mmCIF file of C-alpha atoms and ligand atoms in Angstrom:
data_model
loop_
_atom_site.group_PDB
_atom_site.id
_atom_site.type_symbol
_atom_site.label_atom_id
_atom_site.label_comp_id
_atom_site.label_asym_id
_atom_site.label_seq_id
_atom_site.Cartn_x
_atom_site.Cartn_y
_atom_site.Cartn_z
ATOM 1 C CA UNK A 1 72.631 -115.586 123.318
ATOM 2 C CA UNK A 2 70.388 -113.632 120.923
ATOM 3 C CA UNK A 3 72.190 -111.494 118.360
ATOM 4 C CA UNK A 4 69.047 -109.615 117.237
ATOM 5 C CA UNK A 5 68.980 -105.861 117.786
ATOM 6 C CA UNK A 6 66.543 -104.568 120.387
ATOM 7 C CA UNK A 7 63.389 -103.069 118.937
ATOM 8 C CA UNK A 8 63.425 -99.260 118.557
ATOM 9 C CA UNK A 9 61.568 -97.522 121.369
ATOM 10 C CA UNK A 10 58.568 -95.398 120.361
ATOM 11 C CA UNK A 11 56.411 -92.995 122.369
ATOM 12 C CA UNK A 12 52.791 -92.456 121.324
ATOM 13 C CA UNK A 13 52.061 -89.053 122.794
ATOM 14 C CA UNK A 14 48.229 -89.214 122.839
ATOM 15 C CA UNK A 15 45.446 -91.776 122.701
ATOM 16 C CA UNK A 16 45.047 -93.344 119.255
ATOM 17 C CA UNK A 17 43.153 -96.200 117.545
ATOM 18 C CA UNK A 18 43.967 -99.518 119.310
ATOM 19 C CA UNK A 19 44.685 -101.218 115.981
ATOM 20 C CA UNK A 20 47.385 -98.631 115.261
ATOM 21 C CA UNK A 21 48.961 -99.134 118.699
ATOM 22 C CA UNK A 22 48.907 -102.919 118.126
ATOM 23 C CA UNK A 23 50.476 -102.520 114.710
ATOM 24 C CA UNK A 24 53.278 -100.361 116.123
ATOM 25 C CA UNK A 25 53.826 -102.944 118.884
ATOM 26 C CA UNK A 26 54.715 -105.569 116.268
ATOM 27 C CA UNK A 27 57.692 -103.435 115.188
ATOM 28 C CA UNK A 28 58.615 -101.400 118.239
ATOM 29 C CA UNK A 29 58.798 -101.306 121.997
ATOM 30 C CA UNK A 30 55.914 -98.895 122.471
ATOM 31 C CA UNK A 31 54.962 -96.590 125.326
ATOM 32 C CA UNK A 32 51.350 -95.591 124.560
ATOM 33 C CA UNK A 33 49.186 -93.009 126.305
ATOM 34 C CA UNK A 34 45.994 -95.024 126.905
ATOM 35 C CA UNK A 35 44.451 -92.345 129.141
ATOM 36 C CA UNK A 36 45.005 -89.731 126.386
ATOM 37 C CA UNK A 37 46.548 -87.360 128.925
ATOM 38 C CA UNK A 38 47.810 -84.060 127.528
ATOM 39 C CA UNK A 39 51.303 -83.993 129.021
ATOM 40 C CA UNK A 40 53.135 -80.860 130.027
ATOM 41 C CA UNK A 41 56.423 -80.263 128.271
ATOM 42 C CA UNK A 42 58.308 -81.686 131.292
ATOM 43 C CA UNK A 43 56.098 -84.808 131.288
ATOM 44 C CA UNK A 44 56.620 -85.230 127.544
ATOM 45 C CA UNK A 45 60.389 -84.911 127.941
ATOM 46 C CA UNK A 46 60.378 -87.446 130.800
ATOM 47 C CA UNK A 47 58.766 -90.041 128.552
ATOM 48 C CA UNK A 48 60.621 -89.115 125.370
ATOM 49 C CA UNK A 49 64.217 -88.981 126.630
ATOM 50 C CA UNK A 50 64.852 -92.716 126.181
ATOM 51 C CA UNK A 51 62.899 -93.062 122.902
ATOM 52 C CA UNK A 52 64.148 -93.452 119.332
ATOM 53 C CA UNK A 53 60.968 -92.154 117.753
ATOM 54 C CA UNK A 54 57.634 -90.533 118.511
ATOM 55 C CA UNK A 55 54.098 -90.655 117.172
ATOM 56 C CA UNK A 56 53.033 -87.048 117.820
ATOM 57 C CA UNK A 57 49.956 -84.893 117.342
ATOM 58 C CA UNK A 58 49.504 -81.172 116.811
ATOM 59 C CA UNK A 59 49.319 -80.672 120.570
ATOM 60 C CA UNK A 60 52.965 -81.723 121.123
ATOM 61 C CA UNK A 61 55.495 -78.933 120.717
ATOM 62 C CA UNK A 62 58.803 -80.356 119.504
ATOM 63 C CA UNK A 63 61.358 -77.582 119.966
ATOM 64 C CA UNK A 64 65.044 -77.091 120.786
ATOM 65 C CA UNK A 65 64.475 -77.725 124.510
ATOM 66 C CA UNK A 66 62.731 -81.056 123.881
ATOM 67 C CA UNK A 67 65.335 -82.076 121.303
ATOM 68 C CA UNK A 68 68.245 -81.223 123.602
ATOM 69 C CA UNK A 69 66.708 -83.361 126.373
ATOM 70 C CA UNK A 70 66.056 -86.309 124.039
ATOM 71 C CA UNK A 71 69.337 -87.053 122.231
ATOM 72 C CA UNK A 72 68.259 -90.546 121.094
ATOM 73 C CA UNK A 73 65.239 -89.195 119.210
ATOM 74 C CA UNK A 74 65.456 -89.665 115.434
ATOM 75 C CA UNK A 75 61.932 -89.113 114.109
ATOM 76 C CA UNK A 76 58.622 -87.488 115.069
ATOM 77 C CA UNK A 77 55.691 -88.676 112.962
ATOM 78 C CA UNK A 78 52.869 -86.155 113.332
ATOM 79 C CA UNK A 79 49.269 -87.292 112.950
ATOM 80 C CA UNK A 80 48.252 -84.029 111.254
ATOM 81 C CA UNK A 81 48.876 -82.315 107.951
ATOM 82 C CA UNK A 82 49.821 -79.108 109.781
ATOM 83 C CA UNK A 83 53.140 -79.216 111.565
ATOM 84 C CA UNK A 84 53.426 -75.825 113.234
ATOM 85 C CA UNK A 85 53.998 -77.766 116.484
ATOM 86 C CA UNK A 86 57.423 -78.655 115.050
ATOM 87 C CA UNK A 87 60.313 -76.208 115.241
ATOM 88 C CA UNK A 88 61.574 -77.363 111.865
ATOM 89 C CA UNK A 89 64.850 -75.407 112.058
ATOM 90 C CA UNK A 90 65.651 -76.959 115.454
ATOM 91 C CA UNK A 91 64.758 -80.432 114.156
ATOM 92 C CA UNK A 92 66.948 -79.928 111.085
ATOM 93 C CA UNK A 93 69.809 -78.783 113.311
ATOM 94 C CA UNK A 94 69.380 -81.840 115.553
ATOM 95 C CA UNK A 95 69.038 -84.209 112.551
ATOM 96 C CA UNK A 96 65.564 -85.283 113.721
ATOM 97 C CA UNK A 97 63.134 -86.143 110.925
ATOM 98 C CA UNK A 98 59.569 -84.814 111.024
ATOM 99 C CA UNK A 99 56.689 -86.182 108.957
ATOM 100 C CA UNK A 100 53.027 -85.171 108.497
ATOM 101 C CA UNK A 101 49.852 -86.702 107.012
ATOM 102 C CA UNK A 102 48.941 -84.894 103.776
ATOM 103 C CA UNK A 103 46.503 -86.109 101.085
ATOM 104 C CA UNK A 104 44.608 -88.664 103.191
ATOM 105 C CA UNK A 105 42.571 -85.878 104.822
ATOM 106 C CA UNK A 106 42.083 -83.543 101.857
ATOM 107 C CA UNK A 107 38.545 -84.463 100.791
ATOM 108 C CA UNK A 108 37.198 -84.951 104.324
ATOM 109 C CA UNK A 109 38.575 -81.573 105.392
ATOM 110 C CA UNK A 110 37.220 -79.882 102.264
ATOM 111 C CA UNK A 111 33.796 -81.448 103.011
ATOM 112 C CA UNK A 112 33.934 -79.968 106.497
ATOM 113 C CA UNK A 113 35.012 -76.547 105.235
ATOM 114 C CA UNK A 114 31.955 -76.551 103.037
ATOM 115 C CA UNK A 115 29.701 -77.791 105.846
ATOM 116 C CA UNK A 116 30.932 -75.003 108.125
ATOM 117 C CA UNK A 117 30.417 -72.466 105.351
ATOM 118 C CA UNK A 118 26.827 -73.667 104.814
ATOM 119 C CA UNK A 119 26.088 -73.705 108.554
ATOM 120 C CA UNK A 120 27.464 -70.177 108.888
ATOM 121 C CA UNK A 121 25.880 -68.542 105.855
ATOM 122 C CA UNK A 122 22.470 -70.203 106.395
ATOM 123 C CA UNK A 123 22.564 -69.634 110.191
ATOM 124 C CA UNK A 124 21.991 -73.309 110.960
ATOM 125 C CA UNK A 125 23.612 -73.410 114.412
ATOM 126 C CA UNK A 126 22.099 -70.132 115.542
ATOM 127 C CA UNK A 127 18.576 -71.230 114.517
ATOM 128 C CA UNK A 128 19.022 -74.646 116.104
ATOM 129 C CA UNK A 129 19.973 -73.034 119.432
ATOM 130 C CA UNK A 130 16.858 -70.845 119.155
ATOM 131 C CA UNK A 131 14.612 -73.854 118.535
ATOM 132 C CA UNK A 132 16.146 -75.911 121.368
ATOM 133 C CA UNK A 133 15.676 -72.989 123.725
ATOM 134 C CA UNK A 134 11.918 -73.214 123.073
ATOM 135 C CA UNK A 135 11.787 -69.785 121.450
ATOM 136 C CA UNK A 136 10.158 -70.828 118.145
ATOM 137 C CA UNK A 137 6.554 -69.660 118.393
ATOM 138 C CA UNK A 138 5.586 -68.547 114.888
ATOM 139 C CA UNK A 139 6.741 -68.181 111.279
ATOM 140 C CA UNK A 140 8.137 -64.834 110.247
ATOM 141 C CA UNK A 141 9.204 -63.574 106.838
ATOM 142 C CA UNK A 142 12.850 -62.974 107.706
ATOM 143 C CA UNK A 143 13.394 -65.625 110.346
ATOM 144 C CA UNK A 144 17.113 -66.522 110.273
ATOM 145 C CA UNK A 145 17.404 -65.201 106.734
ATOM 146 C CA UNK A 146 21.031 -65.715 105.784
ATOM 147 C CA UNK A 147 23.011 -65.402 102.593
ATOM 148 C CA UNK A 148 23.070 -67.710 99.582
ATOM 149 C CA UNK A 149 25.848 -70.100 98.732
ATOM 150 C CA UNK A 150 24.844 -70.989 95.166
ATOM 151 C CA UNK A 151 25.910 -68.367 92.666
ATOM 152 C CA UNK A 152 27.856 -66.378 95.283
ATOM 153 C CA UNK A 153 31.542 -65.482 95.097
ATOM 154 C CA UNK A 154 33.705 -67.885 97.095
ATOM 155 C CA UNK A 155 37.080 -66.511 98.174
ATOM 156 C CA UNK A 156 39.834 -68.860 99.277
ATOM 157 C CA UNK A 157 42.977 -67.723 101.069
ATOM 158 C CA UNK A 158 45.579 -70.498 100.777
ATOM 159 C CA UNK A 159 45.108 -72.635 97.677
ATOM 160 C CA UNK A 160 46.819 -75.912 98.561
ATOM 161 C CA UNK A 161 45.167 -79.307 98.269
ATOM 162 C CA UNK A 162 42.349 -78.551 100.724
ATOM 163 C CA UNK A 163 41.725 -75.090 99.270
ATOM 164 C CA UNK A 164 41.436 -76.634 95.811
ATOM 165 C CA UNK A 165 39.001 -79.255 97.180
ATOM 166 C CA UNK A 166 36.787 -76.482 98.549
ATOM 167 C CA UNK A 167 37.064 -74.516 95.296
ATOM 168 C CA UNK A 168 35.915 -77.543 93.266
ATOM 169 C CA UNK A 169 32.942 -78.121 95.559
ATOM 170 C CA UNK A 170 31.947 -74.466 95.214
ATOM 171 C CA UNK A 171 32.486 -74.142 91.474
ATOM 172 C CA UNK A 172 31.122 -77.476 90.303
ATOM 173 C CA UNK A 173 28.556 -78.255 92.999
ATOM 174 C CA UNK A 174 27.116 -74.837 93.771
ATOM 175 C CA UNK A 175 27.814 -72.755 90.678
ATOM 176 C CA UNK A 176 29.963 -70.330 92.669
ATOM 177 C CA UNK A 177 32.428 -67.893 91.194
ATOM 178 C CA UNK A 178 35.766 -68.813 92.786
ATOM 179 C CA UNK A 179 38.557 -66.329 93.481
ATOM 180 C CA UNK A 180 41.704 -67.101 95.455
ATOM 181 C CA UNK A 181 44.908 -65.691 96.805
ATOM 182 C CA UNK A 182 47.981 -67.760 97.584
ATOM 183 C CA UNK A 183 51.703 -67.172 98.039
ATOM 184 C CA UNK A 184 52.202 -68.626 94.567
ATOM 185 C CA UNK A 185 49.704 -68.731 91.730
ATOM 186 C CA UNK A 186 48.436 -72.164 90.599
ATOM 187 C CA UNK A 187 49.333 -73.432 87.139
ATOM 188 C CA UNK A 188 46.714 -72.936 84.416
ATOM 189 C CA UNK A 189 45.491 -76.562 84.520
ATOM 190 C CA UNK A 190 44.839 -76.432 88.288
ATOM 191 C CA UNK A 191 43.125 -73.045 88.006
ATOM 192 C CA UNK A 192 40.908 -74.416 85.281
ATOM 193 C CA UNK A 193 40.062 -77.600 87.280
ATOM 194 C CA UNK A 194 38.930 -75.357 90.161
ATOM 195 C CA UNK A 195 37.447 -72.682 87.841
ATOM 196 C CA UNK A 196 39.389 -70.299 90.070
ATOM 197 C CA UNK A 197 40.703 -66.802 89.350
ATOM 198 C CA UNK A 198 43.810 -65.459 91.076
ATOM 199 C CA UNK A 199 43.370 -62.057 92.765
ATOM 200 C CA UNK A 200 45.337 -59.922 95.219
ATOM 201 C CA UNK A 201 44.623 -60.385 98.927
ATOM 202 C CA UNK A 202 42.949 -56.978 99.000
ATOM 203 C CA UNK A 203 40.628 -57.874 96.098
ATOM 204 C CA UNK A 204 39.845 -61.197 97.746
ATOM 205 C CA UNK A 205 38.762 -59.461 100.942
ATOM 206 C CA UNK A 206 36.724 -56.844 99.097
ATOM 207 C CA UNK A 207 34.984 -59.095 96.556
ATOM 208 C CA UNK A 208 34.309 -62.420 98.338
ATOM 209 C CA UNK A 209 30.800 -63.135 99.629
ATOM 210 C CA UNK A 210 32.260 -66.048 101.578
ATOM 211 C CA UNK A 211 35.925 -66.237 102.532
ATOM 212 C CA UNK A 212 37.472 -69.566 103.572
ATOM 213 C CA UNK A 213 40.934 -69.664 105.182
ATOM 214 C CA UNK A 214 43.033 -72.726 104.380
ATOM 215 C CA UNK A 215 46.594 -71.444 104.666
ATOM 216 C CA UNK A 216 49.324 -72.897 106.914
ATOM 217 C CA UNK A 217 50.171 -71.105 110.141
ATOM 218 C CA UNK A 218 53.563 -69.390 110.252
ATOM 219 C CA UNK A 219 55.044 -66.144 111.534
ATOM 220 C CA UNK A 220 54.048 -64.690 108.149
ATOM 221 C CA UNK A 221 50.392 -65.776 108.401
ATOM 222 C CA UNK A 222 49.952 -64.748 112.078
ATOM 223 C CA UNK A 223 46.904 -62.457 112.206
ATOM 224 C CA UNK A 224 46.629 -62.495 108.405
ATOM 225 C CA UNK A 225 43.010 -61.572 109.157
ATOM 226 C CA UNK A 226 42.854 -58.745 111.707
ATOM 227 C CA UNK A 227 40.877 -55.550 112.162
ATOM 228 C CA UNK A 228 42.229 -53.937 108.968
ATOM 229 C CA UNK A 229 41.402 -56.959 106.809
ATOM 230 C CA UNK A 230 37.934 -57.409 108.360
ATOM 231 C CA UNK A 231 37.228 -53.753 107.609
ATOM 232 C CA UNK A 232 37.756 -54.458 103.898
ATOM 233 C CA UNK A 233 35.163 -57.258 103.804
ATOM 234 C CA UNK A 234 31.505 -56.816 102.824
ATOM 235 C CA UNK A 235 29.026 -56.362 105.700
ATOM 236 C CA UNK A 236 27.124 -59.342 104.230
ATOM 237 C CA UNK A 237 30.251 -61.548 104.049
ATOM 238 C CA UNK A 238 30.952 -64.733 105.986
ATOM 239 C CA UNK A 239 34.385 -65.871 107.125
ATOM 240 C CA UNK A 240 35.367 -69.510 107.714
ATOM 241 C CA UNK A 241 38.616 -70.593 109.384
ATOM 242 C CA UNK A 242 39.524 -74.289 109.158
ATOM 243 C CA UNK A 243 43.266 -73.591 108.977
ATOM 244 C CA UNK A 244 44.884 -72.747 112.318
ATOM 245 C CA UNK A 245 44.248 -70.574 115.308
ATOM 246 C CA UNK A 246 46.371 -67.436 115.196
ATOM 247 C CA UNK A 247 45.710 -66.789 111.506
ATOM 248 C CA UNK A 248 42.685 -64.755 112.615
ATOM 249 C CA UNK A 249 42.903 -62.140 115.366
ATOM 250 C CA UNK A 250 40.008 -63.621 117.363
ATOM 251 C CA UNK A 251 39.426 -60.492 119.488
ATOM 252 C CA UNK A 252 39.194 -58.328 116.357
ATOM 253 C CA UNK A 253 36.864 -60.880 114.746
ATOM 254 C CA UNK A 254 34.516 -60.931 117.761
ATOM 255 C CA UNK A 255 34.371 -57.116 117.639
ATOM 256 C CA UNK A 256 33.690 -57.152 113.877
ATOM 257 C CA UNK A 257 30.884 -59.703 114.331
ATOM 258 C CA UNK A 258 29.342 -57.736 117.163
ATOM 259 C CA UNK A 259 29.454 -54.492 115.172
ATOM 260 C CA UNK A 260 28.020 -56.141 112.036
ATOM 261 C CA UNK A 261 31.169 -55.365 110.091
ATOM 262 C CA UNK A 262 30.800 -58.853 108.588
ATOM 263 C CA UNK A 263 27.667 -61.012 108.759
ATOM 264 C CA UNK A 264 28.920 -64.228 110.348
ATOM 265 C CA UNK A 265 31.890 -66.530 110.947
ATOM 266 C CA UNK A 266 32.461 -70.284 111.181
ATOM 267 C CA UNK A 267 35.508 -71.272 113.213
ATOM 268 C CA UNK A 268 37.031 -74.703 113.719
ATOM 269 C CA UNK A 269 40.334 -73.397 115.095
ATOM 270 C CA UNK A 270 41.199 -70.772 117.715
ATOM 271 C CA UNK A 271 44.108 -68.814 119.112
ATOM 272 C CA UNK A 272 45.279 -70.693 122.213
ATOM 273 C CA UNK A 273 42.800 -73.569 121.703
ATOM 274 C CA UNK A 274 41.240 -75.449 123.404
ATOM 275 C CA UNK A 275 40.588 -72.096 125.093
ATOM 276 C CA UNK A 276 38.250 -69.916 123.037
ATOM 277 C CA UNK A 277 38.276 -66.127 123.239
ATOM 278 C CA UNK A 278 35.389 -65.309 125.638
ATOM 279 C CA UNK A 279 33.998 -62.649 123.293
ATOM 280 C CA UNK A 280 33.462 -65.290 120.594
ATOM 281 C CA UNK A 281 31.330 -67.304 123.013
ATOM 282 C CA UNK A 282 28.885 -64.446 123.464
ATOM 283 C CA UNK A 283 28.318 -63.291 119.869
ATOM 284 C CA UNK A 284 25.402 -65.131 118.222
ATOM 285 C CA UNK A 285 26.525 -64.981 114.589
ATOM 286 C CA UNK A 286 29.433 -67.388 114.881
ATOM 287 C CA UNK A 287 29.496 -71.181 114.505
ATOM 288 C CA UNK A 288 32.139 -72.782 116.737
ATOM 289 C CA UNK A 289 33.492 -76.339 116.371
ATOM 290 C CA UNK A 290 36.370 -77.960 118.303
ATOM 291 C CA UNK A 291 39.041 -78.492 115.584
ATOM 292 C CA UNK A 292 37.316 -81.447 113.911
ATOM 293 C CA UNK A 293 37.657 -80.677 110.195
ATOM 294 C CA UNK A 294 39.524 -83.924 109.429
ATOM 295 C CA UNK A 295 37.497 -85.966 111.876
ATOM 296 C CA UNK A 296 35.680 -88.671 109.989
ATOM 297 C CA UNK A 297 36.423 -92.170 111.279
ATOM 298 C CA UNK A 298 38.037 -93.438 108.044
ATOM 299 C CA UNK A 299 40.147 -90.298 107.643
ATOM 300 C CA UNK A 300 41.396 -90.138 111.219
ATOM 301 C CA UNK A 301 42.326 -93.836 110.909
ATOM 302 C CA UNK A 302 44.108 -93.188 107.605
ATOM 303 C CA UNK A 303 46.033 -90.314 109.226
ATOM 304 C CA UNK A 304 47.089 -92.516 112.147
ATOM 305 C CA UNK A 305 48.144 -95.304 109.784
ATOM 306 C CA UNK A 306 50.186 -92.895 107.662
ATOM 307 C CA UNK A 307 51.989 -91.606 110.762
ATOM 308 C CA UNK A 308 52.651 -95.251 111.730
ATOM 309 C CA UNK A 309 53.834 -96.041 108.158
ATOM 310 C CA UNK A 310 56.401 -93.266 108.447
ATOM 311 C CA UNK A 311 57.810 -94.799 111.641
ATOM 312 C CA UNK A 312 57.826 -98.347 110.208
ATOM 313 C CA UNK A 313 59.515 -97.235 106.965
ATOM 314 C CA UNK A 314 62.036 -95.088 108.771
ATOM 315 C CA UNK A 315 63.295 -97.745 111.157
ATOM 316 C CA UNK A 316 62.832 -100.672 108.701
ATOM 317 C CA UNK A 317 64.050 -99.153 105.427
ATOM 318 C CA UNK A 318 65.605 -95.761 106.255
ATOM 319 C CA UNK A 319 62.790 -94.134 104.272
ATOM 320 C CA UNK A 320 59.960 -91.755 105.058
ATOM 321 C CA UNK A 321 56.835 -91.186 103.005
ATOM 322 C CA UNK A 322 55.874 -87.609 103.866
ATOM 323 C CA UNK A 323 58.788 -85.653 105.346
ATOM 324 C CA UNK A 324 58.507 -82.011 106.344
ATOM 325 C CA UNK A 325 62.103 -81.571 107.509
ATOM 326 C CA UNK A 326 65.478 -82.098 105.883
ATOM 327 C CA UNK A 327 66.470 -85.752 105.650
ATOM 328 C CA UNK A 328 69.772 -86.802 107.238
ATOM 329 C CA UNK A 329 72.183 -88.712 104.991
ATOM 330 C CA UNK A 330 71.151 -92.329 104.543
ATOM 331 C CA UNK A 331 67.428 -91.519 104.788
ATOM 332 C CA UNK A 332 65.391 -91.132 101.591
ATOM 333 C CA UNK A 333 61.752 -90.608 100.710
HETATM 334 C C1 GLV B 401 44.590 -80.690 111.470
HETATM 335 O O1 GLV B 401 44.422 -79.576 111.848
HETATM 336 C C2 GLV B 401 45.738 -81.115 110.736
HETATM 337 O O2 GLV B 401 46.683 -80.322 110.573
HETATM 338 O O3 GLV B 401 45.762 -82.267 110.283
#
C-alpha cells in the first residue's frame, strides 16, 4: 500500500496558458477551466469546496461567503497585481493566504499607460475611426489637433512601482515635468530617479496637463476622481485610468468630456466592467480599451508563472513569494 500523501487539490478558476496548467499538474490534482467560463459565485463555490488551493484572477471574488463554504481552502494565488477581489480581512480571519503578482508586470503596464496617454492626447483612436469611416476627404489646419506630450506637465496619482515607471518614461523620454500625489511621499532617491515633485491632490488636479491614475482600488479611493475633482482640472487636460474601475466616477467623467470640462480621457478600466457606462460609448473624445494594460505575451506568462510559483512554494515548502494577507504560523515568505 502506498504511504505517499495525496496531491493537494487545486482549482484554476479561468483559462490560462497550457504550459502553466501542465506545470501545476505535476504537483497537484488540478481542476482547470479549459472553456474559460466566468463562473457565478455559486458555480465557483461548487468547484472550490473540495480544493486546498486556488489559482484565481481579478474576476473571482473571494469573500466570507466563499471562505465559509470552502473550509479546506488554504491559499488563493491571484494572477494580478491588484487584489481588490480578495476580502483580505475575511481571508485573514479564515487563515487563508492570498498572493498577487507584483513586479513582473511593472514595465509592461507602464508602457501601456504611456501608450494610452499618447493615444488620448494625440487623438489617435478618434482619428482612426474617422479614417475607417471613409470621412477623410481633405487636409485641414486643425484636423485632430491634440495636445503635446513632450514638455508638458505629467501628473501621477498613486506613485507605486507602475506610477514610477510612467514617471521615468515621461521625465527621461519626453522631457516632461512630473508631479505626483500619493498616500505617502517617496524618499528623496526615488523622487530624484523619477524627477518627480510631490504636490497635494488639489495642486495635481489643477496643474497637470495629463493626469494618469495608478492607485489601488479601496473604499478610500472609490470615486477619487468625481465631478468635483474633474472641475478642478484644466479644460485642455487629459485623464488616463489604468488602475481600477470605481476610482473614477464614470458617469461624471462622461458628462465632463461631453461638456469639454477636460479635453479627453483614456480608460482601460471601468466601473462594473466588462460593462461600460453607456455615456462613455457615445462621447468621441475618449479612448476605451478592455483592461489590457499588463497584456503582453511575456508578461501575462510571467504573471501566471508567479501565481503558480506561489502555489508550488506554499504546498512544497510552506512559503509564499508575494503575500498580500497575513501569514498563518508555519508559513513564511
Ligand atoms: C491588472 O489589473 C492587475 O491588477 O494585474
